[in-house]
Short mmCIF file of C-alpha atoms (C1' of nucleotides) in Angstrom, two decimals:
data_model
loop_
_atom_site.label_atom_id
_atom_site.label_comp_id
_atom_site.label_asym_id
_atom_site.label_seq_id
_atom_site.Cartn_x
_atom_site.Cartn_y
_atom_site.Cartn_z
CA MET A 58 -6.46 16.93 -0.04
CA SER A 59 -8.66 19.83 1.01
CA GLU A 60 -11.89 19.31 2.93
CA GLN A 61 -14.74 17.81 0.96
CA LYS A 62 -18.06 19.59 0.95
CA ILE A 63 -21.37 17.83 1.50
CA LEU A 64 -24.73 19.50 0.88
CA VAL A 65 -27.58 18.32 3.11
CA ILE A 66 -31.07 18.98 1.71
CA ASP A 67 -33.60 18.11 4.40
CA ASP A 68 -36.50 19.97 6.03
CA GLU A 69 -36.34 18.18 9.38
CA SER A 70 -34.28 20.31 11.73
CA PRO A 71 -33.16 17.49 14.11
CA ILE A 72 -31.86 15.43 11.20
CA ARG A 73 -29.93 18.39 9.81
CA LYS A 74 -28.37 19.00 13.24
CA LEU A 75 -27.40 15.36 13.59
CA LEU A 76 -25.92 15.24 10.12
CA GLN A 77 -24.06 18.49 10.58
CA ILE A 78 -22.41 17.32 13.78
CA THR A 79 -21.66 13.86 12.46
CA LEU A 80 -20.24 15.03 9.15
CA GLN A 81 -18.23 17.91 10.56
CA SER A 82 -16.65 15.75 13.23
CA ASN A 83 -15.59 13.43 10.43
CA GLY A 84 -13.79 16.12 8.52
CA TYR A 85 -16.38 17.19 5.99
CA GLU A 86 -17.51 20.71 5.30
CA VAL A 87 -21.30 20.93 5.52
CA ALA A 88 -23.80 23.13 3.67
CA GLU A 89 -27.52 22.99 4.42
CA ALA A 90 -30.74 23.59 2.58
CA ILE A 91 -34.31 23.25 3.86
CA THR A 92 -36.32 23.42 0.68
CA ALA A 93 -35.95 21.95 -2.80
CA LYS A 94 -35.60 25.39 -4.30
CA ASP A 95 -32.89 26.37 -1.84
CA GLY A 96 -31.17 23.03 -2.34
CA LEU A 97 -30.96 23.32 -6.11
CA ALA A 98 -29.62 26.88 -5.79
CA LYS A 99 -26.97 25.89 -3.25
CA ALA A 100 -25.94 22.92 -5.39
CA ILE A 101 -25.24 25.30 -8.26
CA ASN A 102 -23.47 27.93 -6.21
CA GLN A 103 -21.35 25.69 -4.02
CA LEU A 104 -20.75 22.64 -6.21
CA PRO A 105 -20.57 20.19 -3.30
CA ASP A 106 -18.62 16.95 -3.63
CA LEU A 107 -21.68 14.99 -2.53
CA ILE A 108 -25.36 15.67 -1.85
CA LEU A 109 -27.54 14.06 0.82
CA LEU A 110 -31.13 14.47 -0.35
CA ASP A 111 -34.30 13.87 1.62
CA LEU A 112 -37.18 12.70 -0.54
CA GLY A 113 -39.86 14.34 1.62
CA LEU A 114 -39.35 18.01 1.01
CA PRO A 115 -42.23 20.46 1.58
CA ASP A 116 -42.18 22.37 -1.69
CA GLU A 117 -41.39 19.75 -4.31
CA ASP A 118 -41.35 16.01 -4.81
CA GLY A 119 -37.93 14.50 -4.09
CA HIS A 120 -37.84 12.42 -7.26
CA SER A 121 -38.34 15.56 -9.28
CA VAL A 122 -35.51 17.31 -7.43
CA LEU A 123 -33.19 14.41 -8.14
CA LYS A 124 -34.06 14.45 -11.83
CA LYS A 125 -33.40 18.18 -12.05
CA LEU A 126 -30.08 17.74 -10.26
CA ARG A 127 -29.02 14.96 -12.55
CA THR A 128 -29.43 17.09 -15.65
CA TRP A 129 -26.09 18.65 -14.79
CA TYR A 130 -24.75 17.43 -11.42
CA THR A 131 -22.36 14.49 -11.77
CA ASN A 132 -21.06 14.00 -8.22
CA PRO A 133 -22.65 11.39 -5.93
CA VAL A 134 -26.18 11.88 -4.59
CA ILE A 135 -27.36 9.76 -1.67
CA ILE A 136 -31.07 9.65 -0.86
CA ILE A 137 -32.18 9.65 2.76
CA SER A 138 -35.86 8.99 3.24
CA VAL A 139 -38.47 7.64 5.60
CA GLN A 140 -39.99 5.92 2.59
CA SER A 141 -38.85 2.32 2.49
CA SER A 142 -41.10 1.21 -0.36
CA GLU A 143 -39.39 -0.66 -3.15
CA GLU A 144 -40.96 1.67 -5.66
CA ASP A 145 -39.30 4.76 -4.18
CA ILE A 146 -35.94 3.02 -3.99
CA VAL A 147 -36.07 1.74 -7.56
CA ILE A 148 -37.21 5.07 -8.98
CA SER A 149 -34.51 6.96 -7.09
CA LEU A 150 -31.71 4.68 -8.15
CA ASP A 151 -32.89 4.70 -11.74
CA ASN A 152 -33.05 8.48 -11.65
CA GLY A 153 -29.36 8.52 -10.88
CA ALA A 154 -29.08 8.32 -7.10
CA ASN A 155 -25.91 6.56 -6.01
CA ASP A 156 -27.42 5.11 -2.87
CA TYR A 157 -30.59 5.04 -0.81
CA LEU A 158 -30.78 4.93 2.97
CA VAL A 159 -33.96 4.54 5.00
CA LYS A 160 -34.47 6.75 8.05
CA PRO A 161 -33.65 6.19 10.81
CA PHE A 162 -30.18 5.28 9.59
CA ARG A 163 -27.05 4.18 11.44
CA THR A 164 -24.49 6.97 11.28
CA GLY A 165 -21.58 4.57 10.92
CA GLU A 166 -23.21 3.03 7.89
CA LEU A 167 -24.03 6.43 6.43
CA LEU A 168 -20.42 7.52 6.78
CA ALA A 169 -19.21 4.32 5.15
CA ARG A 170 -21.62 4.78 2.25
CA ILE A 171 -20.46 8.37 1.86
CA ARG A 172 -16.85 7.23 1.77
CA SER A 173 -17.76 4.59 -0.79
CA ALA A 174 -19.57 7.07 -3.01
CA LEU A 175 -16.77 9.63 -2.80
CA ARG A 176 -14.12 7.02 -3.53
CA VAL A 177 -15.34 6.67 -7.12
CA GLY A 178 -13.49 9.17 -9.25
CA ASN A 179 -11.12 10.09 -6.50
CA ILE A 180 -7.64 9.13 -7.56
CA SER A 181 -4.81 9.09 -5.07
CA ASP A 182 -4.38 12.00 -2.72
CA GLU A 183 -1.11 13.82 -2.93
CA ASN A 184 1.51 13.32 -0.28
CA LEU A 185 3.15 16.08 1.63
CA VAL A 186 6.56 16.54 0.08
CA ILE A 187 9.26 18.65 1.67
CA GLN A 188 11.45 20.31 -0.91
CA PHE A 189 14.46 22.53 -0.52
CA ASN A 190 17.75 23.13 -2.19
CA ASN A 191 18.21 20.11 -4.46
CA LEU A 192 16.58 17.72 -2.01
CA SER A 193 13.04 16.41 -1.79
CA ILE A 194 11.71 14.24 1.00
CA ASP A 195 8.37 12.46 0.78
CA LEU A 196 7.70 11.05 4.21
CA ALA A 197 4.53 9.18 3.21
CA ALA A 198 6.09 7.45 0.23
CA ARG A 199 9.39 7.05 2.02
CA VAL A 200 11.24 8.55 -0.92
CA VAL A 201 14.24 10.85 -0.76
CA LYS A 202 15.51 12.48 -3.92
CA LYS A 203 18.61 14.54 -4.61
CA ASN A 204 18.75 16.38 -7.92
CA ASN A 205 15.65 14.42 -8.91
CA SER A 206 17.23 11.02 -8.58
CA ILE A 207 16.26 8.67 -5.81
CA ILE A 208 18.72 8.20 -2.98
CA LYS A 209 18.88 4.83 -1.30
CA LEU A 210 18.81 5.06 2.47
CA THR A 211 19.06 2.18 4.86
CA LEU A 212 16.46 1.70 7.56
CA THR A 213 18.59 3.38 10.21
CA GLU A 214 19.60 6.25 7.97
CA TYR A 215 16.02 6.90 7.03
CA SER A 216 14.81 6.79 10.63
CA LEU A 217 17.39 9.40 11.51
CA LEU A 218 16.54 11.63 8.58
CA ALA A 219 12.80 11.39 9.22
CA LEU A 220 13.38 12.39 12.84
CA PHE A 221 15.40 15.39 11.69
CA VAL A 222 12.83 16.46 9.13
CA ARG A 223 10.00 16.28 11.63
CA ASN A 224 12.01 18.43 14.03
CA GLU A 225 13.51 20.82 11.56
CA GLY A 226 15.44 23.67 13.17
CA LYS A 227 15.48 22.14 16.65
CA VAL A 228 18.57 20.80 18.34
CA LEU A 229 18.13 17.08 18.93
CA THR A 230 20.30 15.76 21.74
CA HIS A 231 22.41 12.63 21.39
CA ARG A 232 20.31 10.88 23.97
CA TYR A 233 17.07 11.75 22.19
CA LEU A 234 18.29 10.59 18.79
CA LEU A 235 19.66 7.36 20.21
CA LYS A 236 16.47 6.67 22.11
CA GLU A 237 14.25 7.26 19.08
CA VAL A 238 16.30 5.40 16.49
CA TRP A 239 18.06 2.64 18.40
CA GLY A 240 15.93 2.38 21.54
CA PRO A 241 16.31 3.29 25.20
CA GLY A 242 19.06 0.71 25.72
CA TYR A 243 21.55 2.59 23.55
CA LEU A 244 21.57 5.98 25.29
CA ASN A 245 25.36 6.21 25.53
CA GLN A 246 26.34 4.75 22.17
CA THR A 247 27.12 8.16 20.76
CA GLN A 248 29.63 6.43 18.52
CA TYR A 249 26.75 4.89 16.50
CA LEU A 250 25.44 8.38 15.91
CA ARG A 251 28.74 9.67 14.59
CA VAL A 252 28.93 6.84 12.09
CA TYR A 253 25.39 7.24 10.80
CA ILE A 254 25.48 11.02 10.73
CA ALA A 255 28.56 10.71 8.55
CA GLN A 256 26.79 8.31 6.19
CA LEU A 257 23.74 10.55 5.96
CA ARG A 258 25.91 13.57 5.20
CA LYS A 259 27.69 11.65 2.46
CA LYS A 260 24.35 10.95 0.85
CA ILE A 261 22.48 14.23 1.19
CA GLU A 262 25.04 17.01 1.55
CA ASP A 263 26.64 18.60 -1.49
CA ASP A 264 29.92 18.82 0.36
CA PRO A 265 29.93 16.34 3.25
CA ASN A 266 32.98 18.08 4.73
CA ARG A 267 31.06 21.33 5.00
CA PRO A 268 27.51 20.23 5.89
CA VAL A 269 24.74 22.81 5.59
CA HIS A 270 21.79 20.63 6.58
CA ILE A 271 22.98 18.40 9.38
CA ILE A 272 24.76 20.74 11.76
CA THR A 273 26.85 19.59 14.71
CA GLU A 274 26.00 21.21 18.03
CA SER A 275 29.12 20.37 19.92
CA GLY A 276 28.59 18.69 23.24
CA VAL A 277 24.81 18.62 22.73
CA GLY A 278 23.63 16.94 19.57
CA TYR A 279 22.67 17.78 16.01
CA ARG A 280 20.34 20.17 14.28
CA PHE A 281 18.66 19.82 10.87
CA ILE A 282 18.29 22.95 8.79
CA ILE A 283 16.28 23.50 5.64
CA THR A 284 18.01 26.13 3.53
CA GLU A 285 16.02 27.86 0.85
CA MET B 106 -24.08 -2.50 -25.92
CA SER B 107 -23.59 -6.24 -25.77
CA GLU B 108 -24.98 -8.25 -22.88
CA GLN B 109 -23.40 -7.46 -19.54
CA LYS B 110 -22.04 -10.32 -17.50
CA ILE B 111 -22.68 -10.73 -13.79
CA LEU B 112 -20.83 -13.23 -11.62
CA VAL B 113 -22.77 -14.63 -8.67
CA ILE B 114 -20.64 -16.05 -5.86
CA ASP B 115 -22.94 -17.75 -3.37
CA ASP B 116 -23.07 -21.21 -1.84
CA GLU B 117 -26.85 -21.32 -1.32
CA SER B 118 -28.38 -23.10 -4.26
CA PRO B 119 -31.88 -21.56 -4.01
CA ILE B 120 -30.44 -18.04 -4.01
CA ARG B 121 -28.29 -18.81 -7.05
CA LYS B 122 -31.34 -20.18 -8.88
CA LEU B 123 -33.38 -17.12 -8.00
CA LEU B 124 -30.65 -14.76 -9.06
CA GLN B 125 -29.97 -16.61 -12.28
CA ILE B 126 -33.60 -16.46 -13.35
CA THR B 127 -34.05 -12.84 -12.27
CA LEU B 128 -30.87 -11.60 -13.89
CA GLN B 129 -31.23 -13.53 -17.10
CA SER B 130 -34.80 -12.39 -17.61
CA ASN B 131 -33.51 -8.85 -17.26
CA GLY B 132 -30.96 -9.24 -20.00
CA TYR B 133 -27.81 -10.08 -18.10
CA GLU B 134 -25.49 -12.96 -18.78
CA VAL B 135 -24.91 -14.92 -15.58
CA ALA B 136 -21.90 -16.88 -14.33
CA GLU B 137 -21.96 -18.77 -11.05
CA ALA B 138 -19.49 -19.87 -8.42
CA ILE B 139 -20.12 -21.77 -5.21
CA THR B 140 -16.82 -21.34 -3.37
CA ALA B 141 -14.46 -18.43 -2.82
CA LYS B 142 -11.72 -20.14 -4.75
CA ASP B 143 -13.96 -20.89 -7.69
CA GLY B 144 -15.28 -17.33 -7.56
CA LEU B 145 -11.86 -15.74 -7.71
CA ALA B 146 -10.88 -18.00 -10.60
CA LYS B 147 -14.05 -17.22 -12.57
CA ALA B 148 -13.59 -13.51 -11.92
CA ILE B 149 -10.20 -13.74 -13.62
CA ASN B 150 -11.24 -15.87 -16.53
CA GLN B 151 -14.52 -14.17 -17.35
CA LEU B 152 -13.93 -10.58 -16.21
CA PRO B 153 -17.58 -9.95 -15.34
CA ASP B 154 -19.00 -6.44 -15.46
CA LEU B 155 -20.27 -6.84 -11.90
CA ILE B 156 -19.92 -9.34 -9.06
CA LEU B 157 -22.57 -10.30 -6.52
CA LEU B 158 -20.71 -11.67 -3.52
CA ASP B 159 -22.15 -13.55 -0.57
CA LEU B 160 -20.20 -12.91 2.62
CA GLY B 161 -20.90 -16.35 4.08
CA LEU B 162 -18.92 -18.67 1.85
CA PRO B 163 -17.86 -22.08 3.12
CA ASP B 164 -14.14 -22.01 2.31
CA GLU B 165 -13.06 -18.44 3.06
CA ASP B 166 -14.18 -15.33 4.88
CA GLY B 167 -16.09 -13.00 2.59
CA HIS B 168 -14.22 -9.88 3.67
CA SER B 169 -10.98 -11.58 2.71
CA VAL B 170 -12.41 -12.54 -0.70
CA LEU B 171 -13.46 -8.95 -1.32
CA LYS B 172 -9.99 -7.66 -0.44
CA LYS B 173 -8.35 -10.15 -2.76
CA LEU B 174 -10.72 -9.18 -5.54
CA ARG B 175 -10.05 -5.51 -4.99
CA THR B 176 -6.32 -5.89 -5.48
CA TRP B 177 -7.06 -5.91 -9.21
CA TYR B 178 -10.80 -6.00 -9.95
CA THR B 179 -12.16 -2.52 -10.62
CA ASN B 180 -15.75 -3.18 -11.67
CA PRO B 181 -18.61 -2.97 -9.15
CA VAL B 182 -18.96 -5.53 -6.37
CA ILE B 183 -22.25 -5.76 -4.49
CA ILE B 184 -22.33 -7.70 -1.23
CA ILE B 185 -25.34 -9.87 -0.46
CA SER B 186 -25.40 -11.19 3.05
CA VAL B 187 -27.61 -12.39 5.87
CA GLN B 188 -25.39 -10.34 8.18
CA SER B 189 -27.06 -7.01 8.86
CA SER B 190 -24.63 -5.76 11.51
CA GLU B 191 -23.30 -2.27 10.99
CA GLU B 192 -19.77 -3.58 11.42
CA ASP B 193 -20.04 -5.95 8.45
CA ILE B 194 -21.56 -3.23 6.30
CA VAL B 195 -18.93 -0.63 7.19
CA ILE B 196 -16.03 -3.05 6.71
CA SER B 197 -17.36 -4.19 3.35
CA LEU B 198 -17.92 -0.69 2.02
CA ASP B 199 -14.51 0.44 3.23
CA ASN B 200 -12.94 -2.59 1.59
CA GLY B 201 -14.27 -1.36 -1.72
CA ALA B 202 -17.74 -2.87 -2.04
CA ASN B 203 -20.06 -0.62 -4.04
CA ASP B 204 -23.20 -1.62 -2.19
CA TYR B 205 -24.49 -3.94 0.52
CA LEU B 206 -27.82 -5.72 0.54
CA VAL B 207 -29.23 -7.75 3.40
CA LYS B 208 -30.87 -11.09 2.65
CA PRO B 209 -33.69 -11.54 2.03
CA PHE B 210 -33.68 -8.77 -0.53
CA ARG B 211 -36.32 -7.42 -2.86
CA THR B 212 -35.44 -8.34 -6.42
CA GLY B 213 -36.66 -5.03 -7.82
CA GLU B 214 -34.36 -3.14 -5.47
CA LEU B 215 -31.46 -5.46 -6.28
CA LEU B 216 -31.95 -4.84 -9.99
CA ALA B 217 -32.09 -1.09 -9.44
CA ARG B 218 -28.91 -1.18 -7.36
CA ILE B 219 -27.20 -3.25 -10.05
CA ARG B 220 -28.22 -0.71 -12.68
CA SER B 221 -26.94 2.10 -10.47
CA ALA B 222 -23.62 0.39 -9.82
CA LEU B 223 -23.08 -0.42 -13.49
CA ARG B 224 -23.93 3.15 -14.47
CA VAL B 225 -21.39 4.62 -12.05
CA GLY B 226 -18.79 1.99 -12.83
CA ASN B 227 -18.95 2.77 -16.53
CA ILE B 228 -18.50 6.48 -15.97
CA SER B 229 -15.32 6.02 -13.98
CA ASP B 230 -14.03 3.35 -16.32
CA GLU B 231 -11.47 5.65 -17.84
CA ASN B 232 -8.17 4.89 -19.41
CA LEU B 233 -6.64 2.61 -16.84
CA VAL B 234 -3.91 1.71 -19.30
CA ILE B 235 -0.46 2.55 -18.08
CA GLN B 236 2.25 2.56 -20.68
CA PHE B 237 5.97 3.02 -20.28
CA ASN B 238 9.16 1.66 -21.66
CA ASN B 239 8.14 -1.47 -23.54
CA LEU B 240 5.40 -2.36 -21.05
CA SER B 241 1.69 -1.68 -21.03
CA ILE B 242 -0.63 -2.52 -18.18
CA ASP B 243 -4.40 -2.39 -18.56
CA LEU B 244 -5.83 -2.73 -15.07
CA ALA B 245 -9.44 -2.93 -16.21
CA ALA B 246 -8.91 -5.60 -18.84
CA ARG B 247 -6.32 -7.35 -16.70
CA VAL B 248 -3.89 -7.45 -19.59
CA VAL B 249 -0.14 -6.89 -19.38
CA LYS B 250 1.88 -6.56 -22.55
CA LYS B 251 5.61 -6.47 -23.11
CA ASN B 252 6.84 -5.44 -26.54
CA ASN B 253 3.21 -5.70 -27.67
CA SER B 254 2.85 -9.34 -26.81
CA ILE B 255 0.67 -10.44 -23.93
CA ILE B 256 2.38 -11.70 -20.81
CA LYS B 257 0.68 -14.38 -18.79
CA LEU B 258 0.51 -13.59 -15.09
CA THR B 259 -0.89 -15.80 -12.39
CA LEU B 260 -3.47 -14.50 -9.92
CA THR B 261 -0.88 -13.81 -7.26
CA GLU B 262 1.54 -12.18 -9.67
CA TYR B 263 -1.16 -9.95 -11.06
CA SER B 264 -2.40 -8.90 -7.62
CA LEU B 265 1.12 -7.88 -6.73
CA LEU B 266 1.66 -5.98 -9.96
CA ALA B 267 -1.67 -4.19 -9.71
CA LEU B 268 -0.83 -3.09 -6.17
CA PHE B 269 2.50 -1.77 -7.35
CA VAL B 270 1.02 0.11 -10.27
CA ARG B 271 -1.58 1.80 -8.09
CA ASN B 272 1.12 2.90 -5.68
CA GLU B 273 3.79 3.83 -8.16
CA GLY B 274 6.79 5.52 -6.60
CA LYS B 275 5.87 4.65 -3.03
CA VAL B 276 7.74 2.17 -0.93
CA LEU B 277 5.41 -0.68 -0.07
CA THR B 278 6.45 -2.53 3.05
CA HIS B 279 6.66 -6.29 3.23
CA ARG B 280 3.85 -6.34 5.74
CA TYR B 281 1.58 -4.23 3.56
CA LEU B 282 2.16 -6.33 0.45
CA LEU B 283 1.65 -9.58 2.32
CA LYS B 284 -1.51 -8.30 3.97
CA GLU B 285 -3.05 -7.11 0.70
CA VAL B 286 -2.11 -10.05 -1.49
CA TRP B 287 -2.03 -13.05 0.82
CA GLY B 288 -4.08 -11.82 3.78
CA PRO B 289 -3.38 -10.78 7.36
CA GLY B 290 -2.35 -14.29 8.36
CA TYR B 291 0.80 -14.21 6.26
CA LEU B 292 2.45 -11.09 7.68
CA ASN B 293 5.80 -12.74 8.28
CA GLN B 294 6.04 -14.92 5.20
CA THR B 295 8.48 -12.55 3.54
CA GLN B 296 9.99 -15.44 1.63
CA TYR B 297 6.75 -15.81 -0.37
CA LEU B 298 7.21 -12.23 -1.39
CA ARG B 299 10.76 -12.85 -2.53
CA VAL B 300 9.68 -15.77 -4.66
CA TYR B 301 6.90 -13.87 -6.36
CA ILE B 302 8.92 -10.71 -6.82
CA ALA B 303 11.51 -12.85 -8.60
CA GLN B 304 8.83 -14.34 -10.86
CA LEU B 305 7.40 -10.93 -11.68
CA ARG B 306 10.84 -9.57 -12.47
CA LYS B 307 11.51 -12.47 -14.80
CA LYS B 308 8.37 -11.61 -16.69
CA ILE B 309 8.44 -7.84 -16.89
CA GLU B 310 12.04 -6.72 -16.51
CA ASP B 311 14.38 -6.60 -19.49
CA ASP B 312 17.21 -7.81 -17.32
CA PRO B 313 15.84 -9.51 -14.21
CA ASN B 314 19.25 -9.34 -12.60
CA ARG B 315 19.24 -5.57 -12.87
CA PRO B 316 15.62 -4.62 -12.27
CA VAL B 317 14.60 -1.07 -13.14
CA HIS B 318 10.91 -1.26 -12.26
CA ILE B 319 10.63 -3.36 -9.14
CA ILE B 320 13.25 -1.94 -6.82
CA THR B 321 14.30 -3.59 -3.58
CA GLU B 322 14.31 -1.40 -0.50
CA SER B 323 16.38 -3.53 1.76
CA GLY B 324 14.92 -4.09 5.18
CA VAL B 325 11.72 -2.28 4.26
CA GLY B 326 9.99 -3.54 1.16
CA TYR B 327 9.78 -2.82 -2.55
CA ARG B 328 9.08 0.13 -4.79
CA PHE B 329 7.63 0.21 -8.30
CA ILE B 330 9.02 2.76 -10.69
CA ILE B 331 7.74 3.82 -14.08
CA THR B 332 10.69 4.88 -16.22
CA GLU B 333 9.99 7.11 -19.16
"C1'" DA C 65 -5.41 -40.76 -17.04
"C1'" DT C 66 -2.44 -37.45 -18.40
"C1'" DT C 67 -0.81 -33.04 -18.74
"C1'" DA C 68 0.01 -28.56 -17.46
"C1'" DC C 69 0.14 -25.18 -14.26
"C1'" DC C 70 -0.20 -22.55 -10.00
"C1'" DC C 71 1.00 -22.29 -5.40
"C1'" DA C 72 3.30 -22.85 -0.96
"C1'" DT C 73 7.39 -24.25 0.92
"C1'" DT C 74 12.30 -25.18 1.67
"C1'" DA C 75 17.31 -25.12 0.90
"C1'" DT C 76 21.13 -22.70 -0.49
"C1'" DC C 77 23.86 -18.97 -1.84
"C1'" DA C 78 24.56 -13.85 -2.35
"C1'" DA C 79 24.07 -9.08 -1.03
"C1'" DT C 80 23.48 -5.61 2.33
"C1'" DA C 81 23.12 -3.40 6.83
"C1'" DT C 82 24.71 -3.07 11.31
"C1'" DG C 83 27.63 -2.90 15.33
"C1'" DT C 84 32.14 -2.31 16.71
"C1'" DA C 85 36.76 -0.86 17.18
"C1'" DA C 86 40.89 1.40 15.84
"C1'" DC C 87 42.58 5.58 14.45
"C1'" DC C 88 42.62 10.59 13.17
"C1'" DA C 89 41.77 15.64 13.73
"C1'" DG C 90 40.64 19.67 16.03
"C1'" DC C 91 40.22 22.27 20.18
"C1'" DC C 92 40.41 23.83 24.72
"C1'" DT C 93 43.14 24.22 29.08
"C1'" DG C 94 47.07 24.34 31.92
"C1'" DC D 206 53.47 21.56 24.02
"C1'" DA D 207 51.02 17.65 26.52
"C1'" DG D 208 46.76 15.65 27.72
"C1'" DG D 209 42.09 15.06 27.65
"C1'" DC D 210 37.71 16.16 25.27
"C1'" DT D 211 34.59 15.74 21.42
"C1'" DG D 212 33.64 14.52 16.95
"C1'" DG D 213 34.85 12.38 12.27
"C1'" DT D 214 36.56 8.55 9.31
"C1'" DT D 215 37.55 4.02 7.89
"C1'" DA D 216 37.52 -0.84 7.85
"C1'" DC D 217 35.69 -5.25 8.84
"C1'" DA D 218 33.23 -9.35 11.06
"C1'" DT D 219 28.81 -10.68 11.91
"C1'" DA D 220 24.00 -10.79 11.48
"C1'" DT D 221 20.24 -9.88 8.83
"C1'" DT D 222 17.92 -9.80 4.70
"C1'" DG D 223 17.31 -10.99 -0.22
"C1'" DA D 224 17.52 -13.92 -4.63
"C1'" DT D 225 16.99 -18.13 -6.89
"C1'" DA D 226 16.25 -22.90 -8.01
"C1'" DA D 227 13.93 -26.86 -6.91
"C1'" DT D 228 10.24 -29.77 -4.79
"C1'" DG D 229 5.69 -31.71 -4.00
"C1'" DG D 230 0.68 -31.09 -3.47
"C1'" DG D 231 -3.35 -29.73 -5.49
"C1'" DT D 232 -6.49 -28.51 -9.31
"C1'" DA D 233 -8.37 -27.66 -13.85
"C1'" DA D 234 -8.40 -28.64 -18.59
"C1'" DT D 235 -7.84 -32.11 -22.26
#
DNA sequence: ATTACCCATTATCAATATGTAACCAGCCTG
DNA sequence: CAGGCTGGTTACATATTGATAATGGGTAAT
């Protein structure tokens, strides 16, 4: 998933600074606007995933800004305001705000409320899938496919393969592989490796007798190669 | 639109009375539950449009109740709690609560936040019906059909199935499934899992001895597959 | 009070993964 | 060619993990 963009519309410079730092350090892209007019323009041009709107803008009443936004903007809008009166809260929510936070707010809570608002409508994020030749490996889902059908790998086989994939192109020594998959107490059980390398090759190579992905580096270890 | 139903789960009698009167006089139908267990049961039977959940229930931790609800319940959940700590708020929102109000609350604000939550919830209430083979699963309505006749699933079975459907294709580890469905205290009760997987298979697979949807990943967990 | 049902729990049997060893095949070196 | 490396293959006992049926406690509906 690419970075999500949040538009901050607030005339108080310290608040904007705080929000910018907080949001950016949490992986959001931040756009800023100081006035209502600027805010509405930036909302149109940049189509942010979420808008943080201060009710107390200098050039226009916040409620009016929210109503204008809601004529076309469907993503979440969270109000941030010094006003804690019930009237302001009720009006804002009924005008289509998704949430209302009173300044000063706790940044942890703000971030949680942003996550909550963004969650709605967000389906599942795609996993990183490595694909090459007739193989596809989805590390997050723990799924390996060959010619589009799922291959069953045992725990040990999968650990080995995942190690290889994450270190594609590098030579992995016997000792390293044994330490990572079996643990530090198995450093000289190279025999285990031979057995499991053979099983992996049987499952993922087209011709296990002439492997193109899991290459033997005699006397050293093995290397995993992604051929295009 | 017909009357919308709200389920109040709270053990304090005065609060329930207050909420009942307030909500009913604003056109909502109200159901009540005093304990976590009762609340979960009523949520299943009545499928309310929104749930108001008190975190401080006598029989079970509120965060745990919310997580159990969220394994299958997709409508808005608003937390009402005397706890105002940032930690409780952040955990609740990240567990899928739509909003968090601190007791004592202002009824006007509560009503506005309910309207807001219902508005958003209805927008995102898209086609959550998954259909494949001779099965159809409607997550929102909590209905599972096989060959067009409704299958009865227990709470636990449905939680499991809903988890699988939302993570189709991925391997779900034993630990993850146990944590989500039974809670973090059951992480090594893998035998529960086996029992319930068997029951689910009996109900949804054509041939439970040769499952095609719920696939065992030996030593790791299970995977749910939608076959076309 | 009776019934039905869900759930947690246990016992038992079956399937699968793992560690291990025996054996085989090149390959280098003398 | 013999002998010692290194790596590959196969088979199998054991240990681990999984499937299934059955039990009893608890609870809600009738």
